[in-house]
Amino acid sequence: MDTFPNQTLTEARIGAPRSFALPALTLRPLVRAGVLPLGLSALLGPAIWFCLPLAAEARIALIVFGLATIAWCLTAIDDTLIALAAAAALVASRTVPARDLHGALGSELIWLLIGAFIIAAALRASGLAERLALSALSRVRDVRTLFLAVTGVIIATAFVVPSTSGRAALLLPVYLALAAAIDDARINRALALLFPTVILLSAGGSLIGAGAHLIAVEMIVQSGGAPYGYLGWMAMALPLAVLASFAAVAVILRLFLEPAERRRALSLPAMAPGPLSRQQCYVGAVVGLVVLGWSTQGLHGVDAAVVTLLGAVAVTLKPFAPVSMKQAAKSVEWQLILFLAATTLMGSALISTGAARSLMQFLLSALPPGALASPPLVAALVAAVALLSHLLITSRSARATILIPLLALPLVAHGYDARALIVLIVMGTGFCQTLAVSAKPVALYADLERPTYAARDLMRLSLALLPIIFALLLTFSLWLWPLAGLSLR
């Protein structure tokens, strides 16, 4: 029988160029020439140092944070390089002790992510995930059912593959195989929009789905809240992620396909018959045990990072494993690991020096009396900022690093719960499909040999999805999460 064609992904495609997005076209020449970022940087330091009555450590922390934000938003300098420079400046200025930097690199969540990347490398090398996905999808018989089934498969990958870019790479062969079998430009365009959109929206349901979640958990702990585990995060965030993902399916089907196209019958080629290979069975068993270990941490008491590292060792043992430890370690997104460690240190500095609280107290004092007394208004403001921040800050982790200290934590002084606000922000930052530069999965699926979607398609989809995701965020933060003890007040 015919089989799906085997496709590969080059590292060049994963590393899509990073860029920025500014609504005002007249500012772009100034940004490209470096005039605007340099000018803002030159004004920022003196303004903070001489105008804010804060301790020296707090002012230094704000200056470093502000300069990093300008660089993230208005330059093409690599995100990780900016974060590492900021972390080094904080340590060199003795705003934070060097041991805090060392501790950020050795945190449980960093090792959890490293182990998860190694496991994902073995999963990808074995071909198990691709085979299972294509085997399930080959049974669908019409376009609408295919889109729903693809969404379910993508959501499932969020719980074993870390980061959205890693899932985009894992699932690209699935998209290419389906697109070749369907061979219809309009349907393939809608399908290409579906993959990165659901990858981004479903990531919120898993603790390892995005680096921003690990930043959020660290800041919840630093603010005195109880941390989320793998199962706890899933129970809290998965319903929202699933609803958002299937809402995206409905929007894409309605906006980009006619009724007849949605009902079109499909006859996809089946996978070649035969049992799973020994390596595929072995990797599948190890992954299952790791997920079970994550989910039952409360029973056995072993850290999730330790469970992950044990799984990483198991999936790289020869002759059972499809990949060696040396090969798997090369697939770890070390740049993301360093970025998370550096931004965690930046957030910690803003909190420990009192800089974030003091700055926002100044800003919030300018609001009319009683403006912060209404939880619905506060939730709407926080959700709107989180949803729209991707238009200026192209890194999801950078958005969490910036918004949590400056927007969530200062509201604690006005009676709001830091944990609830942090969760609301980090779930909102998952919406980032307006521009191709807003997220690596969007850029990846836009830049294929086979034509996919254009910038106007992304804008059209984003405008339709934005109010839906906004309504979901408000519904969960104001009514559903409080039932589980996660209330804004």
Coordinates of N, CA and C in Angstrom, one line a residue, residues 142-144 186-187 252-265:
D142 N -13.2 13.0 5.7 CA -13.5 14.3 5.1 C -12.7 15.4 5.7
V143 N -12.7 16.6 5.2 CA -11.8 17.7 5.5 C -12.1 18.1 7.0
R144 N -13.3 18.3 7.3 CA -13.7 18.8 8.7 C -13.1 17.8 9.7
R186 N -6.2 25.6 -1.5 CA -7.0 26.2 -0.5 C -7.0 25.4 0.8
I187 N -7.2 24.1 0.7 CA -7.3 23.3 1.8 C -5.9 23.2 2.5
I252 N -10.8 28.8 11.4 CA -10.1 28.6 10.2 C -11.0 27.9 9.2
L253 N -11.8 26.9 9.6 CA -12.7 26.2 8.7 C -13.7 27.2 8.0
R254 N -14.2 28.1 8.9 CA -15.2 29.0 8.4 C -14.6 30.2 7.5
L255 N -13.4 30.7 7.9 CA -12.9 31.8 7.2 C -12.2 31.4 5.9
F256 N -11.6 30.2 5.8 CA -10.7 29.9 4.7 C -11.3 28.8 3.8
L257 N -12.4 28.2 4.2 CA -12.9 27.1 3.3 C -14.4 27.3 3.1
E258 N -14.9 27.0 1.9 CA -16.3 27.0 1.6 C -17.0 25.7 2.2
P259 N -18.3 25.8 2.4 CA -19.0 24.6 2.9 C -18.7 23.3 2.2
A260 N -18.6 23.4 0.9 CA -18.4 22.2 0.0 C -17.0 21.7 0.3
E261 N -16.0 22.6 0.5 CA -14.6 22.2 0.8 C -14.5 21.5 2.2
R262 N -15.3 22.0 3.1 CA -15.3 21.4 4.5 C -15.9 20.0 4.4
R263 N -16.8 19.8 3.5 CA -17.4 18.5 3.4 C -16.7 17.5 2.5
R264 N -15.7 18.0 1.8 CA -15.0 17.2 0.8 C -14.5 15.9 1.3
A265 N -14.8 14.8 0.6 CA -14.3 13.5 1.0 C -12.8 13.4 0.7

